[in-house]
Tab-separated table of C-alpha atoms in Angstrom:
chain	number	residue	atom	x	y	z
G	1	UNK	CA	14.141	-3.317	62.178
G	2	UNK	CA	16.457	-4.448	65.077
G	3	UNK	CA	20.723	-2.746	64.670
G	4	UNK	CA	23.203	-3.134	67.407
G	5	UNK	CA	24.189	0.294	66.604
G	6	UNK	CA	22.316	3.508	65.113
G	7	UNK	CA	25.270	6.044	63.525
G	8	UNK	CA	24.063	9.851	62.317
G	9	UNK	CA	26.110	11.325	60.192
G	10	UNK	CA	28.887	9.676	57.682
G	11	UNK	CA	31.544	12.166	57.488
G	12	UNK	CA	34.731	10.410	59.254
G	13	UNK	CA	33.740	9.860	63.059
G	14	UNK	CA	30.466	8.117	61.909
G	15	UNK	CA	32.198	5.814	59.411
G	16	UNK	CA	34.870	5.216	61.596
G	17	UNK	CA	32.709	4.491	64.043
G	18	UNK	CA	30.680	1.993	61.873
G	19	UNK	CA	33.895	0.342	60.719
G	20	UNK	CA	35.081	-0.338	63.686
G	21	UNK	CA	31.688	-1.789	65.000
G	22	UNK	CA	31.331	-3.874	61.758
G	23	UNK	CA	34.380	-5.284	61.776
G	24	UNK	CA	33.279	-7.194	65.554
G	25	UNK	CA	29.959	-8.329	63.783
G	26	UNK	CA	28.037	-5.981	65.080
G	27	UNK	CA	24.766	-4.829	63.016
G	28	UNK	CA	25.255	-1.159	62.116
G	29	UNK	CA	22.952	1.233	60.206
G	30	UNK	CA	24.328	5.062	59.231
G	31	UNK	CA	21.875	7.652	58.282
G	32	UNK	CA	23.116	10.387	56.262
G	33	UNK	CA	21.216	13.234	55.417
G	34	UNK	CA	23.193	13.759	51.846
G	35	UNK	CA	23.082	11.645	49.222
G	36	UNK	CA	26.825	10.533	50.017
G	37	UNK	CA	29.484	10.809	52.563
G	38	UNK	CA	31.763	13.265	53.145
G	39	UNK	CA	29.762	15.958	51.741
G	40	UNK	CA	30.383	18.717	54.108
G	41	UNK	CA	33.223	19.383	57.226
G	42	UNK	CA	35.176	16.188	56.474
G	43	UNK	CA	35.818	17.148	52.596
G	44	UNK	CA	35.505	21.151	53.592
G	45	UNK	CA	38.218	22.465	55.510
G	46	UNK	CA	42.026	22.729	55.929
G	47	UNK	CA	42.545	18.968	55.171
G	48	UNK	CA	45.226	19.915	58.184
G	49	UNK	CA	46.214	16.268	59.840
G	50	UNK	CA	47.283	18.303	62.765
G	51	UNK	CA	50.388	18.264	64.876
G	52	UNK	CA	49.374	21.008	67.413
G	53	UNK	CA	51.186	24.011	66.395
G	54	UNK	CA	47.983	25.662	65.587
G	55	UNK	CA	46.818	25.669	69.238
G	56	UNK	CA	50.166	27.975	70.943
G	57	UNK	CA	47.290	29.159	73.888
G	58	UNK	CA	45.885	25.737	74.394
G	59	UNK	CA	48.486	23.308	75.565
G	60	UNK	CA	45.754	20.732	76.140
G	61	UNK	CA	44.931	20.662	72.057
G	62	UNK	CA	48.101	20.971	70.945
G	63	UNK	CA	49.352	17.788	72.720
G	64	UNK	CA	46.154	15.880	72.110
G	65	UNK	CA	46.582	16.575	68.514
G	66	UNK	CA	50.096	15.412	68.570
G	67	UNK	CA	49.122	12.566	70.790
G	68	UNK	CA	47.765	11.135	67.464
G	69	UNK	CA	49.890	12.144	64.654
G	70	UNK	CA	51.713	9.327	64.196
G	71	UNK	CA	48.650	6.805	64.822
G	72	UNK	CA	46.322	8.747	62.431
G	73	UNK	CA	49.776	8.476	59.859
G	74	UNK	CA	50.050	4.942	59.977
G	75	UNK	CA	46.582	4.134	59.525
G	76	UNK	CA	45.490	6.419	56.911
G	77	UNK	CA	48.870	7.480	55.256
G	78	UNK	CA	47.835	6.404	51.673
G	79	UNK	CA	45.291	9.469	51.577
G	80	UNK	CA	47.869	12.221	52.910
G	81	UNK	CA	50.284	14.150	51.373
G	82	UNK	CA	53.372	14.524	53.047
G	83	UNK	CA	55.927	15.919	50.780
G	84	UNK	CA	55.598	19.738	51.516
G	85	UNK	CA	56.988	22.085	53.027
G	86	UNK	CA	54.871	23.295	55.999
G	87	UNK	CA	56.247	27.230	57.144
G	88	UNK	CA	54.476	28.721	60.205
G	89	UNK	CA	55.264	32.446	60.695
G	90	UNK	CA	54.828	34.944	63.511
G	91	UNK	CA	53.327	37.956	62.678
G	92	UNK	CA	55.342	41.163	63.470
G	93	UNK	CA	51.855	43.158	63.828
G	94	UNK	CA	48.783	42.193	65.819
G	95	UNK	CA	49.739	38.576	66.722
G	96	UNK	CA	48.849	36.935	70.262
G	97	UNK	CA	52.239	34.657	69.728
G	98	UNK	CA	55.592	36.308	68.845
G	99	UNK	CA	58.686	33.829	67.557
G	100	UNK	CA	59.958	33.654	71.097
G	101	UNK	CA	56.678	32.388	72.544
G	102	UNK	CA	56.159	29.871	69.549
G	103	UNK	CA	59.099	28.527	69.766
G	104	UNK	CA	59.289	27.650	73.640
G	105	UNK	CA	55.603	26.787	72.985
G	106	UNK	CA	56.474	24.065	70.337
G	107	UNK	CA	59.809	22.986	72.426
G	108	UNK	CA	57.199	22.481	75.909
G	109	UNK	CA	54.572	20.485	73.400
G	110	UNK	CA	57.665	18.528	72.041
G	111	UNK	CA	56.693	18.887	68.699
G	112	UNK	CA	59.249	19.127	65.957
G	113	UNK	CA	60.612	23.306	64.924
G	114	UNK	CA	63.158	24.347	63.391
G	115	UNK	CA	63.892	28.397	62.483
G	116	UNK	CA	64.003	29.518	58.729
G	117	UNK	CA	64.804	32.661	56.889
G	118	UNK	CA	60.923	35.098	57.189
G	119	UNK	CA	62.667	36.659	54.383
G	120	UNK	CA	62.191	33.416	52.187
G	121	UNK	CA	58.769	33.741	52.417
G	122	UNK	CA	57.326	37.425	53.409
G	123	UNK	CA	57.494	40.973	52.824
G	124	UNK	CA	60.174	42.427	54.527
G	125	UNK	CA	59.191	43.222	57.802
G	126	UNK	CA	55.558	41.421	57.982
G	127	UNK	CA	56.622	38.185	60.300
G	128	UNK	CA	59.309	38.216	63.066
G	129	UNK	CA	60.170	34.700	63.066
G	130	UNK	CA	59.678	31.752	60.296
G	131	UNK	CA	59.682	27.862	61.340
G	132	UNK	CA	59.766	24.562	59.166
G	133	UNK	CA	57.277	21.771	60.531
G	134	UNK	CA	55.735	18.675	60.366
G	135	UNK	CA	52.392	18.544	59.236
G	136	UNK	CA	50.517	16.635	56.806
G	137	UNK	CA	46.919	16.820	54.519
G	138	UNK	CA	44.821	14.854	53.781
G	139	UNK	CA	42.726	13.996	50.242
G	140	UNK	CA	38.543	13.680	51.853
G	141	UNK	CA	37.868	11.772	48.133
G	142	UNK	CA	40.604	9.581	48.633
G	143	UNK	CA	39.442	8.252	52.027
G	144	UNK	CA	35.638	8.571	51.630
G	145	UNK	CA	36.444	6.070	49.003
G	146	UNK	CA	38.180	3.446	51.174
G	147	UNK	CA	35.512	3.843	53.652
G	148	UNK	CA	33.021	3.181	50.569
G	149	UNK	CA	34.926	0.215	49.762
G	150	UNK	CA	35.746	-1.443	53.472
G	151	UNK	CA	32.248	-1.198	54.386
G	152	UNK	CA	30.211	-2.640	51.192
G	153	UNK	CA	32.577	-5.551	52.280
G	154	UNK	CA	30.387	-5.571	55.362
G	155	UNK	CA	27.287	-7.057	55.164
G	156	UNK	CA	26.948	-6.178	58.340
G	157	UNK	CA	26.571	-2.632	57.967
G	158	UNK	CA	24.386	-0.586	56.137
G	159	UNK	CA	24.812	3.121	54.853
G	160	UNK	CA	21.411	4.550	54.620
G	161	UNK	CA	21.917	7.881	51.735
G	162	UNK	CA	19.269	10.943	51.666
G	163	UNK	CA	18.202	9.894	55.371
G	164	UNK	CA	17.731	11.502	58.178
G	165	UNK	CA	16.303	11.149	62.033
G	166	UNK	CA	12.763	12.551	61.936
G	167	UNK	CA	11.752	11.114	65.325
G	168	UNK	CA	13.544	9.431	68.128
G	169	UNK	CA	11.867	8.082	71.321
G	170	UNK	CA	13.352	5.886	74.169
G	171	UNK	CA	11.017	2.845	74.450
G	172	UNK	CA	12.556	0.494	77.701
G	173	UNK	CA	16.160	-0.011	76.677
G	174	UNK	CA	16.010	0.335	73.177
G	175	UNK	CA	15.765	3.770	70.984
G	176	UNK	CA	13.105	4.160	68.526
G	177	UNK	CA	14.933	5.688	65.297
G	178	UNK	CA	12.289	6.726	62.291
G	179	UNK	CA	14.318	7.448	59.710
G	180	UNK	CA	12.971	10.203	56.905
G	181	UNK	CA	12.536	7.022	54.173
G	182	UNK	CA	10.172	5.453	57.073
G	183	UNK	CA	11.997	3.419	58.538
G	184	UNK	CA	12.178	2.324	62.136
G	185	UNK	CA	15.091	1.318	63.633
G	186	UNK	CA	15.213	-0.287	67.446
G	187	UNK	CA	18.672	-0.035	68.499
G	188	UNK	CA	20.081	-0.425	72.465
G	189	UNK	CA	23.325	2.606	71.237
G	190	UNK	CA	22.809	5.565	69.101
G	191	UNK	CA	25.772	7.663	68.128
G	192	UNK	CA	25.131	11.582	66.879
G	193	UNK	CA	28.336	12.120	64.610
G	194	UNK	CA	26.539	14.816	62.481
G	195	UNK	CA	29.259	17.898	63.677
G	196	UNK	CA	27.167	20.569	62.594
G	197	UNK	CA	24.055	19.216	63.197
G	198	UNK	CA	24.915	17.592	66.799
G	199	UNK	CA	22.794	20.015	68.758
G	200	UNK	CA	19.951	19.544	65.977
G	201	UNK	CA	19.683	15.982	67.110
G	202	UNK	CA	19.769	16.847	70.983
G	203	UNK	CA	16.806	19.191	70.657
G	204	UNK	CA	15.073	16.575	68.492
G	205	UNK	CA	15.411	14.395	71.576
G	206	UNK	CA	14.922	16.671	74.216
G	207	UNK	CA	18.330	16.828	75.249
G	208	UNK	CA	20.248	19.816	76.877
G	209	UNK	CA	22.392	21.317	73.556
G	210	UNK	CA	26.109	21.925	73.462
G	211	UNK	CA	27.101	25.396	73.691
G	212	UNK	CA	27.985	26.265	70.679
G	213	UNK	CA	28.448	29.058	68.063
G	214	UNK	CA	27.908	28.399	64.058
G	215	UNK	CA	30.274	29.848	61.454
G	216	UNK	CA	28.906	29.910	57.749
G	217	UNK	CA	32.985	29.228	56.860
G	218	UNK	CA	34.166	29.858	53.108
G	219	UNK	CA	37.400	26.998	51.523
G	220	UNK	CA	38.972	29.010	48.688
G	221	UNK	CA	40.559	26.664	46.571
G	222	UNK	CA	43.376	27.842	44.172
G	223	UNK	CA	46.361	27.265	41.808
G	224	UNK	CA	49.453	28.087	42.884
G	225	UNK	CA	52.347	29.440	40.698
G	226	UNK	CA	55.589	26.477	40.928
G	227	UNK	CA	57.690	28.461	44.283
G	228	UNK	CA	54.144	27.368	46.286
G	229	UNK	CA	53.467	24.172	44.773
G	230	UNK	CA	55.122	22.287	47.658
G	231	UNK	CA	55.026	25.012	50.323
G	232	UNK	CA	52.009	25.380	52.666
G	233	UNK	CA	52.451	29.028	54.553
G	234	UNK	CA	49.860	29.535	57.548
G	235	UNK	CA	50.798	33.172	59.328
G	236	UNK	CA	49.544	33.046	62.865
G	237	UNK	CA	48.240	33.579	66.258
G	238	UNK	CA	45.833	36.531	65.342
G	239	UNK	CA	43.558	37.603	62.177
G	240	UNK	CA	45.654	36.125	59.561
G	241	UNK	CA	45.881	33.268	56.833
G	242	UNK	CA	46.724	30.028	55.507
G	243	UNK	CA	47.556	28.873	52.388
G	244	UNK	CA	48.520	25.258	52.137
G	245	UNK	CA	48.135	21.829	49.958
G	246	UNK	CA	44.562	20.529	49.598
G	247	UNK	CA	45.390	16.787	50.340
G	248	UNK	CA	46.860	15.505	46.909
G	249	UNK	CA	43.933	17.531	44.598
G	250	UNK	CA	47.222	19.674	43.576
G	251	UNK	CA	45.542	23.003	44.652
G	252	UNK	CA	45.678	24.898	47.865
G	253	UNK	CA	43.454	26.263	50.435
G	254	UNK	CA	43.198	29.037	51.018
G	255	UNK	CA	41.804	30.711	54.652
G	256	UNK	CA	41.645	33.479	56.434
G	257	UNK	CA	40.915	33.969	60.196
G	258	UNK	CA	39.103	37.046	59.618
G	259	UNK	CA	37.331	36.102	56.399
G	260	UNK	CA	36.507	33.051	56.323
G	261	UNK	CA	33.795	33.133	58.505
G	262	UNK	CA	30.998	34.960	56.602
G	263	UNK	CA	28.265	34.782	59.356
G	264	UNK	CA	27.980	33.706	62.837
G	265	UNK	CA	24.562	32.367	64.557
G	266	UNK	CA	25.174	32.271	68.748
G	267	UNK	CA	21.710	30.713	68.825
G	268	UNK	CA	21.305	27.151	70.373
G	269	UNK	CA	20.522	25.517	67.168
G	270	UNK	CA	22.191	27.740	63.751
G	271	UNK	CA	19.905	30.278	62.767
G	272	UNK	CA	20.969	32.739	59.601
G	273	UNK	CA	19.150	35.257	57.466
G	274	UNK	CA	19.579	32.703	54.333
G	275	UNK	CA	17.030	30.050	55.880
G	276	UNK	CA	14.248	32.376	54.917
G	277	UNK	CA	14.772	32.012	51.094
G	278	UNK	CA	15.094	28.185	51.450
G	279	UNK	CA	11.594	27.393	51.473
G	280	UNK	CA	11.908	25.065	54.243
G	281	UNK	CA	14.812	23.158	53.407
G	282	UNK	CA	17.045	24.480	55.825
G	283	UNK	CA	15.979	25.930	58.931
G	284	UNK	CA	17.154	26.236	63.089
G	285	UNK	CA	16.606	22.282	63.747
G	286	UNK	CA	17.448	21.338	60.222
G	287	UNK	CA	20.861	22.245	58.828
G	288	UNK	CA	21.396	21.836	54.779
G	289	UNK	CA	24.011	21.613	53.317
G	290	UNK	CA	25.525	24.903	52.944
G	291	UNK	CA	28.218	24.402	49.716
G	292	UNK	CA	24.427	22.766	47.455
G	293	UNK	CA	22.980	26.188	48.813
G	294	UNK	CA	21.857	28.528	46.021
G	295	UNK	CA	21.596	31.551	48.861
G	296	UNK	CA	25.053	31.032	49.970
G	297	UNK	CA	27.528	34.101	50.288
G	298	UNK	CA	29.370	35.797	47.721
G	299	UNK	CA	33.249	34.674	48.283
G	300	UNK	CA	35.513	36.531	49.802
G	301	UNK	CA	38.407	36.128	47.428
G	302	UNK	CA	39.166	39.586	47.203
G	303	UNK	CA	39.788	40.068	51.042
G	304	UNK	CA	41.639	37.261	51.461
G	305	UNK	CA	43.991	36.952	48.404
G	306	UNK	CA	45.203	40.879	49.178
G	307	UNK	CA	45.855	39.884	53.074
G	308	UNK	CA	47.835	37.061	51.934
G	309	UNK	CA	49.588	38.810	49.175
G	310	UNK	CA	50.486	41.348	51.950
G	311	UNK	CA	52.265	39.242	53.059
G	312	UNK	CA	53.743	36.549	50.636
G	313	UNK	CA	56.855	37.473	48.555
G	314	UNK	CA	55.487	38.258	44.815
G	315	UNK	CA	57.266	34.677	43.495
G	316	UNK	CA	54.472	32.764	45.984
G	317	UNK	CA	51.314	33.773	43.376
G	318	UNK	CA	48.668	32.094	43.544
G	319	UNK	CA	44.721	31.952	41.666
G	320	UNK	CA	41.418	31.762	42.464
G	321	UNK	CA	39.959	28.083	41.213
G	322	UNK	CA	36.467	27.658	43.061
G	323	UNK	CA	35.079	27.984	46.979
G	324	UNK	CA	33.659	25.998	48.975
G	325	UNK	CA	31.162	26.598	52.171
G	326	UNK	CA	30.736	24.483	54.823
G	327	UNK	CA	28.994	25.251	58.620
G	328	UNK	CA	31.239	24.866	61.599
G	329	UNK	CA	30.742	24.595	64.875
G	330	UNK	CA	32.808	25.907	68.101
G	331	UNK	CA	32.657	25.864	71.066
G	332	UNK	CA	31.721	28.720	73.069
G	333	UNK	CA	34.580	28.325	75.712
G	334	UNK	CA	37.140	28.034	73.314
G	335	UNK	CA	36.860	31.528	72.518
G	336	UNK	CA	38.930	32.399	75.522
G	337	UNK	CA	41.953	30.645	74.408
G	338	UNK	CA	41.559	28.871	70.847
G	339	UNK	CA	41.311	25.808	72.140
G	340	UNK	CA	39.349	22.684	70.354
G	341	UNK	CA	38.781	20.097	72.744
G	342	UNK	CA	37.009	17.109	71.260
G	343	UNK	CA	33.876	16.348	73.320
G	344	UNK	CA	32.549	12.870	72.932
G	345	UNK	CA	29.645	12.699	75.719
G	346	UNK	CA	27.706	10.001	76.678
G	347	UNK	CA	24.335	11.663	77.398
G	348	UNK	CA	22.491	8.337	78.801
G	349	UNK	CA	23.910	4.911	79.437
G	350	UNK	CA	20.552	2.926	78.663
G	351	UNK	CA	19.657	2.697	76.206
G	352	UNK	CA	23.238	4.179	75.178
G	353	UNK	CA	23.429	7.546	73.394
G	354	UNK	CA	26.519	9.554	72.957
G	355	UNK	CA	27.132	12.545	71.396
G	356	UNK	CA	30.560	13.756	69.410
G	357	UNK	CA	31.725	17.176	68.768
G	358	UNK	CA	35.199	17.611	66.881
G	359	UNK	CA	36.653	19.692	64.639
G	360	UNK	CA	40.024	17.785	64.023
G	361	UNK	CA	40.431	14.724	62.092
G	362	UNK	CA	43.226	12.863	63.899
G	363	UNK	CA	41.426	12.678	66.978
G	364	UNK	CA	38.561	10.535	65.834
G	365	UNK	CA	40.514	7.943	67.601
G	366	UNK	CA	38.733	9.592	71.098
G	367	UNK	CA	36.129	7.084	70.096
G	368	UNK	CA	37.462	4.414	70.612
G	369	UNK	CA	36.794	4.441	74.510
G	370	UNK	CA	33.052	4.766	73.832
G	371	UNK	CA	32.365	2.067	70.973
């Protein structure tokens, strides 16, 4: 079956991607491993719609994120939830920023800070410097479901559930897409969108893989006593927490730099201990998803919740409600300085096939150039 465009993966960048092809006529078809989107990174994170101030050593993703604040605001506005309070807070122990350094950082990004009262918030002593910002979430069920309904508007485009790539060849200038139902697609552009499983597709093809490491990350989700209903408190630059809104679901996340990441795999494609239990249904090549996983970790509520209560006044309480796992990918060179650049690379011009890595939402518009 002859597509104009070939999509893996429908978490945001791939349905982006295939609404903004559809909408010029073009015939798109999106493979997606789950049986729905938004199953994984897109629904399992922060839900941050970012501004930048969680990048103080990289200048570069601090300003891209800002870059598209506003754009990502207008466009998608009816899924976020903007009436909070958003405190970040300087450590007074083992931070890499101080509240001098944050706030020339966020004055040189020219993002909006302004100083409030540590004491508000934290144990006496714990953070050196307190600052009220802007910075949004966003509700994943709230905009899979306007994706859902744009695109059955398109006839244009398919969404192809519980399918997956199981062979890709380059015949002339077309690619030869067999999808797991048996499918073939011939399409002259395929577009890897599947975060997590981007370097899964490259080794299917024979391509060079991203350097990458995997984190097995854990999304505590809890409810918060009335003073932290419409606060979200993140405590950084080192090993600390967050605690914020959950787009509009009216509970918070709840992170931890240290402990949310449960296991780490440096290996070209994600390889972990759990595979072996899974019968076959995940393995390096193949990535599952991690939250359906009946091997996945223990949660580590109890390390988290007394780091943050450390911290937090006693009126800020908060309870655990349910996790939630999801793999993430980083790049290797961002270890030096936090950064998280989004890659989009086109890895051959024809037939076309370009590959996206990002782990923020707002910059899905770094597409754009490539579609």
């Amino acid at each position: 079956m002859k597509c104009d465009k070939v999509i893996l993966g429908a978490g945001l960048y791939g349905l982006y991607a295939a609404e903004r092809c559809g909408r010029r006529g073009e015939q798109v078809v999106v493979l997606e491993r789950d049986p729905a989107p938004f199953m994984r990174a897109t629904y399992i994170n922060q839900a941050r719609v970012h501004m930048g101030y969680h990048y103080p050593r990289s200048y570069s993703t601090a300003i891209k994120s800002a870059h598209y604040f506003e754009r990502f605001h207008r466009d998608f506005s009816f899924c976020e939830h903007t009436e909070f309070q958003q405190i970040y807070a300087t450590s007074a122990h083992f931070s890499w920023t101080n509240a001098d350094e944050f706030r020339r950082f966020c004055r040189a990004a020219g993002i909006f800070c302004e100083e409030v009262s540590a004491e508000k918030f934290f144990q006496p002593g714990m953070c050196d410097g307190a600052f009220l910002t802007r910075e949004y979430t966003y509700d994943a069920q709230i905009l899979k479901q306007y994706y859902l309904e744009q695109l059955s508007a398109l006839e244009n485009v398919q969404l192809r559930f519980s399918s997956k790539p199981e062979h890709i060849e380059k015949g002339g200038d077309i690619w030869q897409v067999t999808a797991s139902d048996g499918t073939v697609w011939e399409t002259p552009y395929l577009l890897n969108a599947t975060y997590a499983g981007v370097n899964d597709v490259h080794t299917l093809m024979g391509y060079e893989p991203f350097k990458i490491k995997y984190e097995l990350c854990e999304i505590i989700l809890c409810d918060v006593q009335a003073p932290l209903q419409n606060v979200g408190i993140t405590v950084m630059d080192g090993p600390f927490f967050s605690i914020m809104p959950f787009g509009k679901t009216g509970l918070h996340s709840l992170t931890s730099v240290t402990f949310t990441p449960h296991m780490t795999s440096y290996s070209a494609l994600p390889t972990f201990a759990c595979q072996a239990s899974s019968e076959g249904a995940c393995r390096p090549g193949s990535l599952a998803n991690c939250n359906q996983c009946p091997e996945r970790p223990a949660s580590a509520w109890p390390y988290m919740s007394q780091l943050a209560r450390a911290y937090l006044k006693e009126t800020y309480g908060f309870s655990y409600r349910k996790s939630l796992f999801s793999m993430k990918p980083i790049l290797k060179a961002s270890e030096i300085d936090d950064s998280r650049p989004t890659v989009v690379r086109v890895m051959e011009q024809t037939p076309t096939f370009v590959s996206v890595l990002s782990g923020k939402i707002n910059t899905v518009y770094d597409l754009d150039e490539v579609l």
